[in-house]
Coordinates of C-alpha atoms in Angstrom, one line a residue:
M848 CA 13.6 77.0 -26.2
A849 CA 14.3 74.0 -24.4
A850 CA 18.0 75.0 -24.3
N851 CA 16.9 78.1 -22.0
N852 CA 14.9 76.0 -20.2
R853 CA 17.9 74.3 -18.8
K854 CA 20.0 77.4 -18.5
S855 CA 17.0 79.1 -16.4
G856 CA 16.3 76.1 -14.1
K857 CA 12.6 76.3 -15.8
S858 CA 10.1 73.3 -15.7
A859 CA 6.6 73.3 -17.2
A860 CA 5.5 70.2 -15.4
M861 CA 2.1 69.7 -14.6
G862 CA 1.7 73.4 -15.8
V863 CA 3.5 74.9 -13.4
E864 CA 7.1 76.5 -13.4
I865 CA 9.3 75.9 -10.8
M866 CA 12.6 77.6 -10.2
L867 CA 15.5 75.8 -8.3
P868 CA 18.9 76.7 -9.2
F869 CA 21.9 74.9 -11.0
A870 CA 23.5 73.8 -7.9
T871 CA 19.9 72.0 -6.0
R872 CA 19.3 70.6 -9.2
R873 CA 22.5 69.1 -9.5
F874 CA 22.4 67.6 -5.6
L875 CA 19.2 65.8 -6.7
A876 CA 20.3 64.4 -9.2
Q877 CA 23.4 63.4 -7.8
N878 CA 21.5 62.1 -4.1
A879 CA 18.4 60.9 -5.9
T880 CA 18.5 57.3 -4.3
R881 CA 19.2 58.5 -0.8
I882 CA 16.4 60.5 -0.4
L883 CA 13.9 58.5 -1.6
L884 CA 15.0 56.1 1.5
L885 CA 14.6 58.5 3.8
C886 CA 11.5 59.1 2.9
V887 CA 10.7 56.0 3.6
V888 CA 12.2 55.6 6.6
A889 CA 10.0 58.5 7.5
F890 CA 7.3 57.7 6.2
L891 CA 7.6 54.0 8.3
T892 CA 8.9 55.2 11.5
A893 CA 5.2 57.3 11.4
E894 CA 3.0 54.3 10.7
I895 CA 4.8 52.6 13.5
W896 CA 4.4 55.7 15.9
T897 CA 0.7 55.1 15.3
L898 CA 0.5 52.3 15.7
A899 CA 2.0 52.2 19.3
G900 CA -0.5 54.8 20.3
G901 CA 1.2 58.0 19.1
G902 CA -0.4 60.8 16.8
G903 CA -3.7 60.7 18.9
R904 CA -5.2 57.6 18.5
D905 CA -5.8 55.3 21.0
R906 CA -6.3 51.5 19.3
Y907 CA -5.7 50.2 16.2
E908 CA -8.0 50.0 13.4
H909 CA -8.3 47.5 10.9
P910 CA -8.0 49.2 7.8
T911 CA -11.7 47.1 6.6
V912 CA -14.2 47.8 9.7
E913 CA -15.7 51.4 11.0
H914 CA -15.7 52.4 14.2
D915 CA -18.0 54.6 16.4
E916 CA -16.8 57.8 17.3
Q917 CA -19.4 57.0 20.6
V918 CA -18.2 55.9 23.4
L919 CA -18.8 51.9 24.4
A920 CA -20.5 50.1 27.3
P921 CA -18.1 48.2 28.9
L922 CA -19.1 44.5 28.1
Q923 CA -21.2 42.1 30.1
P924 CA -19.9 39.1 31.8
A925 CA -21.7 36.2 29.8
L926 CA -24.8 34.6 31.1
S927 CA -23.5 30.7 32.4
N928 CA -26.5 27.8 31.4
E929 CA -27.8 28.3 34.8
Q930 CA -29.2 31.9 34.8
I931 CA -30.5 31.6 31.2
E932 CA -32.8 28.9 32.3
K933 CA -33.5 30.7 35.7
V934 CA -34.3 34.0 33.1
L935 CA -36.6 31.8 30.2
A936 CA -38.4 30.3 33.7
K937 CA -39.5 33.5 34.3
K938 CA -41.0 34.4 31.2
G939 CA -42.4 30.8 30.9
A940 CA -40.2 29.6 28.3
K941 CA -37.9 26.1 28.0
L942 CA -35.3 25.7 26.0
V943 CA -35.9 23.2 23.0
E944 CA -34.6 20.6 22.9
P945 CA -33.5 19.0 19.5
P946 CA -36.2 16.6 17.7
P947 CA -34.8 12.9 18.6
D948 CA -34.9 11.9 14.7
L949 CA -32.6 15.0 13.5
L950 CA -30.9 12.5 11.1
F951 CA -34.3 11.7 9.5
L952 CA -33.6 8.0 9.2
A953 CA -35.1 5.4 8.3
K954 CA -36.7 3.9 11.0
N955 CA -37.6 -0.3 10.6
T956 CA -38.5 -0.2 7.3
H957 CA -39.0 -2.8 4.5
F958 CA -37.1 -2.0 0.8
N959 CA -41.0 -2.7 -0.5
K960 CA -42.1 0.4 2.0
R961 CA -39.7 3.4 1.1
S962 CA -38.0 2.5 -1.7
V963 CA -39.3 3.2 -6.0
R964 CA -41.2 -0.1 -6.3
I965 CA -42.7 -0.4 -10.1
P966 CA -43.3 -3.2 -12.0
T967 CA -41.1 -3.6 -15.0
P968 CA -42.1 -1.8 -18.1
S969 CA -42.6 -5.3 -20.9
N970 CA -40.0 -4.9 -23.8
S971 CA -40.5 -6.9 -27.6
T972 CA -36.8 -8.2 -26.9
A973 CA -37.1 -9.8 -23.5
K974 CA -40.1 -11.8 -21.6
L975 CA -39.4 -11.4 -18.0
D976 CA -40.7 -15.0 -16.8
S977 CA -44.3 -14.9 -15.3
G978 CA -45.1 -12.9 -12.0
A979 CA -41.2 -11.4 -12.0
S980 CA -42.7 -8.2 -11.2
A981 CA -45.1 -8.5 -8.8
N982 CA -42.9 -7.2 -5.9
T983 CA -43.3 -10.0 -3.7
R984 CA -40.7 -12.0 -2.2
R985 CA -39.6 -14.1 -5.2
F986 CA -35.9 -12.4 -6.0
S987 CA -33.1 -11.0 -3.9
H988 CA -31.9 -7.2 -4.0
F989 CA -28.8 -5.6 -2.7
R990 CA -27.4 -2.4 -2.2
C991 CA -23.9 -1.2 -0.6
I992 CA -21.7 1.8 0.3
G993 CA -17.7 1.5 -0.2
N994 CA -16.2 0.0 -3.4
D995 CA -18.4 -0.6 -6.2
N996 CA -15.2 -0.6 -8.7
D997 CA -12.9 -3.0 -7.0
P998 CA -13.3 -6.6 -5.9
D999 CA -10.7 -5.5 -3.2
G1000 CA -12.5 -3.3 -1.1
R1001 CA -15.0 -5.8 0.3
R1002 CA -13.1 -4.3 3.7
E1003 CA -14.7 -1.3 3.6
R1004 CA -17.4 -2.4 1.9
I1005 CA -21.1 -3.0 3.9
C1006 CA -24.7 -3.8 2.7
L1007 CA -28.0 -4.6 2.6
F1008 CA -29.4 -7.9 1.1
E1009 CA -33.1 -7.7 0.6
N1010 CA -35.0 -11.8 0.1
V1011 CA -31.6 -14.2 0.8
C1012 CA -32.0 -17.2 2.4
Y1013 CA -30.5 -19.7 4.3
S1014 CA -30.5 -23.7 3.6
L1015 CA -30.3 -25.5 6.2
E1016 CA -29.4 -28.6 4.7
K1017 CA -26.4 -27.4 2.4
D1018 CA -25.0 -24.2 5.1
E1019 CA -25.0 -21.8 2.3
F1020 CA -26.4 -17.9 1.5
T1021 CA -28.3 -17.8 -1.6
Y1022 CA -29.0 -14.8 -3.8
H1023 CA -31.9 -15.4 -5.9
I1024 CA -32.0 -13.9 -9.9
R1025 CA -34.6 -14.1 -12.1
N1026 CA -33.8 -16.8 -15.3
T1027 CA -32.9 -14.0 -18.0
S1028 CA -28.8 -12.6 -18.8
R1029 CA -27.2 -12.0 -15.7
K1030 CA -26.6 -9.0 -14.8
P1031 CA -23.6 -7.5 -13.1
I1032 CA -23.5 -7.0 -9.2
L1033 CA -19.8 -5.1 -9.0
F1034 CA -18.0 -3.1 -11.5
D1035 CA -14.4 -4.1 -11.5
S1036 CA -12.5 -1.3 -13.2
R1037 CA -9.6 -3.5 -14.0
N1038 CA -11.3 -6.5 -14.9
G1039 CA -15.0 -5.2 -15.9
E1040 CA -18.2 -6.5 -15.3
R1041 CA -18.3 -9.7 -12.1
F1042 CA -21.5 -11.0 -12.0
D1043 CA -20.8 -13.5 -8.7
F1044 CA -20.1 -12.3 -5.1
W1045 CA -17.4 -15.3 -4.7
E1046 CA -14.5 -14.3 -6.6
S1047 CA -11.6 -17.2 -7.0
N1048 CA -7.9 -16.0 -7.9
L1049 CA -8.1 -12.3 -7.4
N1050 CA -5.1 -10.9 -7.4
G1051 CA -3.3 -14.3 -7.6
R1052 CA -5.0 -15.5 -4.3
D1053 CA -4.6 -19.2 -3.9
Y1054 CA -8.5 -18.6 -2.1
K1055 CA -12.0 -17.6 -2.9
V1056 CA -12.5 -13.5 -2.0
G1057 CA -15.6 -12.9 -0.6
F1058 CA -18.2 -9.5 -1.4
V1059 CA -17.7 -8.0 2.2
A1060 CA -15.1 -8.7 5.1
L1061 CA -16.5 -9.6 8.6
S1062 CA -13.2 -8.6 10.1
G1063 CA -10.9 -6.0 9.2
F1064 CA -8.1 -8.0 10.8
T1065 CA -8.0 -11.1 9.3
E1066 CA -7.4 -12.3 5.0
G1067 CA -10.3 -14.7 3.4
S1068 CA -11.4 -16.2 6.2
T1069 CA -13.7 -14.2 7.8
D1070 CA -15.1 -12.7 4.2
W1071 CA -18.9 -13.2 3.6
A1072 CA -20.7 -13.5 0.5
P1073 CA -24.3 -15.1 -0.7
L1074 CA -24.1 -17.9 -3.4
V1075 CA -26.4 -16.8 -6.6
S1076 CA -29.3 -19.2 -7.2
V1077 CA -30.9 -18.7 -10.7
S1078 CA -34.6 -19.8 -9.1
P1079 CA -37.2 -17.5 -7.4
S1080 CA -37.0 -17.7 -3.4
P1081 CA -38.1 -20.7 -1.4
A1082 CA -39.9 -18.1 0.4
V1083 CA -42.3 -18.0 -2.6
T1084 CA -42.0 -21.8 -4.2
S1085 CA -41.5 -23.0 -1.1
P1086 CA -43.7 -21.3 1.7
S1087 CA -44.4 -24.4 3.9
T1088 CA -41.0 -25.0 4.4
T1089 CA -39.4 -21.5 4.8
V1090 CA -39.0 -19.3 7.8
T1091 CA -39.0 -15.9 6.9
L1092 CA -37.9 -13.0 9.4
N1093 CA -39.0 -9.3 9.1
S1094 CA -36.9 -7.4 11.3
L1095 CA -33.1 -6.1 10.9
H1096 CA -30.4 -9.1 10.8
S1097 CA -27.2 -8.5 10.4
I1098 CA -23.8 -11.2 10.6
F1099 CA -20.7 -9.8 12.2
Q1100 CA -18.3 -11.6 13.8
L1101 CA -15.4 -11.0 16.7
A1102 CA -12.6 -11.6 15.3
V1103 CA -9.5 -11.2 16.6
H1104 CA -9.7 -8.3 19.6
D1105 CA -12.7 -9.4 21.5
D1106 CA -10.5 -8.8 24.9
N1107 CA -9.2 -5.3 24.0
L1108 CA -11.9 -2.6 24.8
G1109 CA -10.7 0.2 21.6
H1110 CA -11.1 -2.9 19.4
V1111 CA -14.2 -4.6 20.2
L1112 CA -16.3 -1.5 20.8
W1113 CA -15.0 1.2 18.7
E1114 CA -14.8 -1.3 16.1
E1115 CA -16.1 -5.1 16.2
L1116 CA -19.5 -3.9 18.0
G1117 CA -19.5 -0.1 16.5
M1118 CA -20.0 -1.2 13.1
L1119 CA -23.2 -2.3 14.1
W1120 CA -24.6 1.2 14.9
Y1121 CA -22.3 2.8 11.9
G1122 CA -24.0 0.3 9.5
M1123 CA -27.0 1.1 10.0
I1124 CA -27.2 5.0 10.5
R1125 CA -24.4 4.8 6.9
L1126 CA -27.6 2.1 5.1
N1127 CA -30.3 4.4 6.4
A1128 CA -32.0 1.3 7.3
Y1129 CA -31.5 2.3 11.3
S1130 CA -33.5 -0.3 13.2
D1131 CA -34.5 -0.7 17.0
N1132 CA -34.8 -4.4 16.6
L1133 CA -31.4 -5.5 15.3
V1134 CA -31.1 -9.4 16.0
A1135 CA -26.7 -9.1 15.3
M1136 CA -25.8 -12.9 14.5
H1137 CA -22.6 -14.1 15.2
A1138 CA -20.4 -16.1 12.2
L1139 CA -18.2 -18.4 11.8
E1140 CA -17.5 -19.3 15.1
P1141 CA -19.2 -19.5 18.3
L1142 CA -19.2 -16.2 20.1
P1143 CA -16.3 -16.1 22.4
N1144 CA -16.8 -17.3 25.5
R1145 CA -13.6 -15.5 27.1
K1146 CA -14.6 -13.4 30.5
L1147 CA -13.8 -9.7 29.5
S1148 CA -15.3 -10.4 25.9
Q1149 CA -18.3 -11.2 27.2
K1150 CA -18.3 -8.2 30.3
F1151 CA -18.1 -5.9 27.3
R1152 CA -20.8 -7.3 25.7
D1153 CA -23.1 -7.6 28.8
A1154 CA -22.2 -3.7 28.6
F1155 CA -22.5 -2.4 25.7
F1156 CA -24.6 -4.1 23.3
G1157 CA -28.0 -2.8 24.7
A1158 CA -26.9 0.6 23.4
I1159 CA -27.2 -0.5 20.2
T1160 CA -29.9 -2.6 20.1
P1161 CA -32.4 -4.6 22.9
N1162 CA -31.6 -8.2 21.3
A1163 CA -28.2 -10.0 22.8
P1164 CA -25.9 -11.5 20.3
V1165 CA -26.5 -14.8 18.8
N1166 CA -24.7 -17.5 17.3
L1167 CA -25.7 -17.9 13.6
V1168 CA -26.2 -21.2 13.0
E1169 CA -27.9 -22.0 16.1
Y1170 CA -30.0 -19.4 15.7
L1171 CA -31.4 -20.7 12.7
K1172 CA -32.0 -23.4 13.6
K1173 CA -33.5 -22.5 16.1
M1174 CA -35.9 -20.0 13.6
A1175 CA -36.7 -22.9 11.5
A1176 CA -37.8 -25.0 14.5
S1177 CA -40.7 -22.6 14.8
K1178 CA -42.0 -24.1 11.9
R1179 CA -42.4 -28.0 11.2
G1180 CA -40.3 -29.3 8.3
A1181 CA -38.6 -25.7 7.2
K1182 CA -35.5 -26.3 5.5
Y1183 CA -35.2 -22.3 4.7
V1184 CA -35.0 -19.4 6.7
C1185 CA -35.1 -16.0 4.4
F1186 CA -34.5 -12.5 5.3
D1187 CA -36.6 -9.8 4.3
Q1188 CA -33.4 -7.4 5.2
L1189 CA -29.6 -8.8 6.0
M1190 CA -26.5 -5.9 6.5
A1191 CA -23.6 -7.3 5.8
G1192 CA -19.7 -5.8 6.4
G1193 CA -18.5 -2.5 7.3
N1194 CA -15.8 -4.0 10.2
M1195 CA -13.1 -1.3 9.3
L1196 CA -10.1 -0.7 11.0
R1197 CA -9.8 2.8 13.2
F1198 CA -7.1 2.4 15.1
F1199 CA -3.9 1.9 12.5
Q1200 CA -2.3 4.8 11.0
T1201 CA -2.9 3.5 7.7
H1202 CA -6.8 3.6 8.5
A1203 CA -7.5 6.8 10.1
W1204 CA -9.2 7.6 6.9
H1205 CA -12.0 5.1 7.5
N1206 CA -12.2 7.8 10.5
Q1207 CA -13.5 10.8 8.4
G1208 CA -16.6 12.5 8.2
H1209 CA -17.8 9.2 10.9
E1210 CA -17.6 12.0 14.0
P1211 CA -21.5 12.0 14.6
L1212 CA -22.0 8.3 14.3
F1213 CA -19.3 8.1 17.3
Y1214 CA -20.4 10.9 19.4
A1215 CA -24.1 9.7 18.9
L1216 CA -22.5 5.6 20.1
R1217 CA -21.1 7.6 23.1
N1218 CA -23.8 9.1 24.1
R1219 CA -26.3 5.9 23.3
I1220 CA -23.9 4.0 26.1
L1221 CA -24.3 6.5 28.6
G1222 CA -27.7 6.8 28.4
H1223 CA -28.1 3.0 28.6
H1224 CA -25.9 3.3 31.5
G1225 CA -28.4 5.9 33.4
I1226 CA -25.6 8.6 33.1
D1227 CA -26.7 12.1 31.1
Y1228 CA -24.2 12.8 28.3
R1229 CA -25.0 16.1 28.5
A1230 CA -23.6 16.8 32.4
V1231 CA -20.7 18.2 32.9
P1232 CA -18.6 18.7 35.8
K1233 CA -18.3 21.9 38.6
T1234 CA -15.5 20.7 39.5
H1235 CA -12.0 19.8 39.1
K1236 CA -10.5 15.7 39.2
I1237 CA -7.8 14.5 37.7
V1238 CA -7.9 10.8 37.1
F1239 CA -4.5 8.5 36.5
T1240 CA -4.3 4.8 35.0
N1241 CA -2.1 2.8 36.5
K1242 CA -1.6 -0.2 34.1
T1243 CA -1.0 -3.3 36.2
E1244 CA -1.9 -6.0 34.0
T1245 CA -1.1 -7.0 30.2
L1246 CA -2.3 -9.7 28.3
K1247 CA 0.5 -8.8 26.1
K1248 CA 3.8 -11.0 26.3
N1249 CA 7.0 -9.6 25.5
I1250 CA 9.8 -11.3 23.3
D1251 CA 11.0 -14.1 26.0
G1252 CA 7.3 -15.3 27.0
G1253 CA 7.0 -13.4 29.8
L1254 CA 4.6 -10.9 31.0
A1255 CA 5.6 -7.7 30.3
K1256 CA 3.8 -4.6 32.2
N1257 CA 4.2 -2.8 28.9
R1258 CA 3.4 1.2 28.5
G1259 CA 3.3 2.0 31.9
I1260 CA 4.2 4.9 34.0
S1261 CA 7.3 2.9 35.7
N1262 CA 7.5 6.4 38.3
L1263 CA 3.1 6.9 38.1
A1264 CA 3.9 6.8 42.9
E1265 CA 6.1 9.9 42.3
L1266 CA 4.3 11.3 39.7
V1267 CA 1.1 11.2 41.9
A1268 CA 2.5 12.8 45.0
H1269 CA 4.1 15.6 42.8
V1270 CA 0.6 16.5 41.3
K1271 CA -1.3 16.1 44.6
R1272 CA 1.6 18.7 45.8
R1273 CA 1.2 20.9 43.0
Y1274 CA -3.0 20.6 42.9
P1275 CA -4.0 20.0 47.0
S1276 CA -7.2 21.4 46.2
V1277 CA -8.0 19.4 43.5
A1278 CA -9.4 16.0 43.4
I1279 CA -7.1 13.4 42.1
E1280 CA -7.8 9.4 41.8
V1281 CA -5.2 6.5 40.4
V1282 CA -7.3 4.0 39.0
E1283 CA -7.0 0.1 37.7
W1284 CA -9.7 0.3 35.3
Q1285 CA -9.9 -4.1 35.3
K1286 CA -10.8 -4.0 38.6
L1287 CA -14.1 -2.0 37.9
S1288 CA -17.4 -2.4 36.6
V1289 CA -18.2 -1.4 33.3
K1290 CA -20.9 1.2 35.1
K1291 CA -18.4 2.3 37.6
Q1292 CA -15.6 2.9 34.7
L1293 CA -18.4 5.1 32.6
E1294 CA -19.3 7.3 36.0
L1295 CA -16.0 7.9 37.2
M1296 CA -14.6 9.0 33.4
H1297 CA -18.2 11.6 32.9
S1298 CA -17.4 13.1 36.2
T1299 CA -13.3 13.4 35.6
T1300 CA -12.2 16.7 33.5
V1301 CA -8.2 15.4 32.9
F1302 CA -7.5 11.9 32.1
I1303 CA -3.6 11.0 32.5
T1304 CA -3.0 7.6 30.8
P1305 CA -0.8 5.5 28.7
C1306 CA -1.7 4.5 25.4
G1307 CA -3.3 1.9 24.1
G1308 CA -6.3 -0.7 25.1
V1309 CA -6.0 1.4 28.9
S1310 CA -6.8 4.4 26.9
T1311 CA -10.1 3.6 25.5
M1312 CA -12.4 5.0 28.2
L1313 CA -11.5 8.3 26.5
P1314 CA -14.7 9.3 25.0
F1315 CA -16.3 8.7 27.6
L1316 CA -14.9 12.0 29.1
P1317 CA -17.5 15.2 29.5
E1318 CA -17.6 18.2 26.9
G1319 CA -14.5 19.5 27.3
G1320 CA -12.5 17.6 29.4
H1321 CA -9.3 16.3 28.7
A1322 CA -6.7 13.8 27.6
I1323 CA -3.2 13.5 28.4
I1324 CA -2.2 10.5 25.9
I1325 CA 1.6 9.2 27.0
D1326 CA 3.1 7.7 23.5
Y1327 CA 5.6 5.5 23.0
F1328 CA 8.5 5.8 20.4
E1329 CA 9.2 3.9 17.4
R1330 CA 12.4 3.1 16.6
N1331 CA 12.6 0.9 13.1
G1332 CA 9.0 1.4 11.6
E1333 CA 5.9 -0.9 11.5
A1334 CA 4.4 -1.4 8.1
Y1335 CA 1.3 -3.6 9.8
Y1336 CA 0.9 -0.2 12.1
G1337 CA 1.7 2.4 9.9
T1338 CA 4.4 4.1 11.7
Q1339 CA 7.7 5.4 10.3
P1340 CA 11.2 5.1 12.7
G1341 CA 12.6 7.3 14.5
T1342 CA 8.6 9.0 15.4
S1343 CA 7.0 9.7 19.2
V1344 CA 3.7 7.6 18.2
S1345 CA 0.3 8.6 19.6
M1346 CA -1.0 5.0 19.0
E1347 CA -4.9 5.5 19.3
A1348 CA -4.4 9.2 17.5
P1349 CA -5.8 8.3 14.1
M1350 CA -9.4 7.0 16.1
W1351 CA -9.4 9.5 18.9
N1352 CA -8.5 12.9 17.0
H1353 CA -12.1 12.2 15.5
F1354 CA -13.9 13.0 19.1
P1355 CA -13.8 16.9 19.0
H1356 CA -15.8 17.0 22.6
V1357 CA -12.0 16.2 23.8
K1358 CA -9.1 18.1 23.8
K1359 CA -6.0 15.6 23.3
L1360 CA -2.7 16.1 25.1
Y1361 CA 0.1 14.4 24.1
Y1362 CA 2.8 13.8 26.3
Q1363 CA 5.6 13.0 23.8
V1364 CA 9.3 10.8 23.9
W1365 CA 12.4 10.5 22.2
K1366 CA 15.2 9.1 23.6
A1367 CA 16.3 6.0 25.5
S1368 CA 16.2 8.0 29.3
D1369 CA 12.8 8.3 28.5
F1370 CA 11.9 4.3 29.3
V1371 CA 12.1 1.6 32.0
S1372 CA 12.9 -2.2 31.3
D1373 CA 9.8 -4.0 31.5
V1374 CA 12.1 -7.4 31.3
P1375 CA 14.0 -8.8 34.0
G1376 CA 17.3 -8.3 32.9
K1377 CA 17.4 -6.5 29.5
A1378 CA 18.9 -3.1 29.1
I1379 CA 16.5 -0.6 27.0
E1380 CA 18.7 -0.7 24.4
E1381 CA 17.5 -4.2 23.3
L1382 CA 14.3 -4.0 23.9
D1383 CA 11.3 -2.7 21.3
W1384 CA 9.7 0.3 23.1
R1385 CA 6.4 -0.4 21.9
Y1386 CA 5.5 -3.7 23.8
E1387 CA 8.9 -3.9 26.2
A1388 CA 9.1 -0.9 28.2
S1389 CA 6.9 1.7 30.4
V1390 CA 7.6 5.9 30.4
N1391 CA 9.4 7.5 32.8
V1392 CA 7.2 11.0 33.1
D1393 CA 9.2 14.0 33.1
F1394 CA 7.5 15.9 36.1
E1395 CA 8.3 19.2 34.5
R1396 CA 7.0 18.5 31.1
M1397 CA 3.6 16.9 32.8
D1398 CA 3.4 19.6 34.9
K1399 CA 2.9 22.0 31.4
L1400 CA 0.5 19.8 29.6
I1401 CA -2.0 19.6 32.7
E1402 CA -1.4 23.5 33.0
A1403 CA -2.5 23.6 29.4
A1404 CA -5.8 21.4 30.3
F1405 CA -6.8 23.7 33.2
E1406 CA -6.0 27.0 32.0
D1407 CA -8.6 25.5 28.2
M1408 CA -11.1 25.1 30.7
E1409 CA -11.2 28.0 32.5
A1410 CA -14.5 29.5 33.0

């Protein structure tokens, strides 16, 4: 039967007999691959024709979307905020403002009033000293955020201590515990439970390491911790010689860069604001005590403190020892000052490439502090400009010295005058200003920045007004080139470095554009008599800006803000 079918060319596939001549069958067998390729090409050609608008279809339809057969009405232009407000006003409605306590913060409340406080259960194996569970100020408590498993985590650790005291005679802080068995303070993943706040010989160090670091820059010398005292608090044992402070207090230090706006505001002062929020211990009456040395008396440091501290707390910062002596003087014979709540730590580095992770998740804290500062100076943080304004930074002063000891203008724009003239010719209808920031009051700086739509600046401290740009504003920041790599900053050799990018990239309300630099011809020496190849391009050179490249960045900014 099979032989007969082969001869006659019959096929019983799918129950249908197909009669093919022998020559046709031989042609198909010899050219099967070619025929298959021709079919695929024909199919793809038909699909491309359809996508291009052929085949009677007038648009591409995504396979997962079902489209109506009806003709759609043309889209209406979007209403502006002003138009929406007018419509609501006619209907007697109002835009609803978010509640001020949207973060649901625990405000200015002592632990005993908002935390679990239950008398310790008695047991047959351990006996507490008399009155130990009475929930008074007898003993100390603490809680932290950060690393509880490594003493070296002190740089990221921030803690709130309850019922700790300061002895004026001994010049030391004490943490009071019961006279029962010692309880662990920290759980070291390498060395086990730790029972003291101070550590000796930690990882080979020849100095003591404290429980928290007051500065992100220094090593050991700005650590802080209380000493453990196996005794009740003098607030209970010696009330007649003890002054107790009820409001939230904090220990902080302006260690290194107190006259650099970026570091002093977003790290050293900002940590007071971040700490209260992160610990859920916000107080509108914080007293910040500067430790280890008096507050810096440098003019610029004082200018920044006066401008920004009031946005964090109505109380001016105080020198710790001077303040505690003043508090003790309010009670005759006082020897101790005790704190209901004392915050310490959390001053983390935020601008270095190696510490960018410190900023992750902190965006709402940065934005809230920015808004509080604007509000403190009478500026509506929600306001946005109606016309464009370009502001250039003219960097004419620097506190850095070049390697030979002379002052260098480093990281300026070497052809600033020519660049500004070029941009004015290109955009004659746009307001353009060139600013030497140090000549303006902080309020004037804030007002100018908040009315700016495009901010063009070298990197470094002069760029640190960037967060006060309005919502949707743009900053064009000029990089420097890292020739050799620097472990301290975490920069790699052969890279165009956006110096403050680890911080600025966490301010989403501002779009950042970076003018990159790559070669010697991008720079001009700031050291007389020295060729550019001999210099450190971070500290001793300014950038010669290419107009065409800058034009593209300005165009990108304008296009991104287009109505």
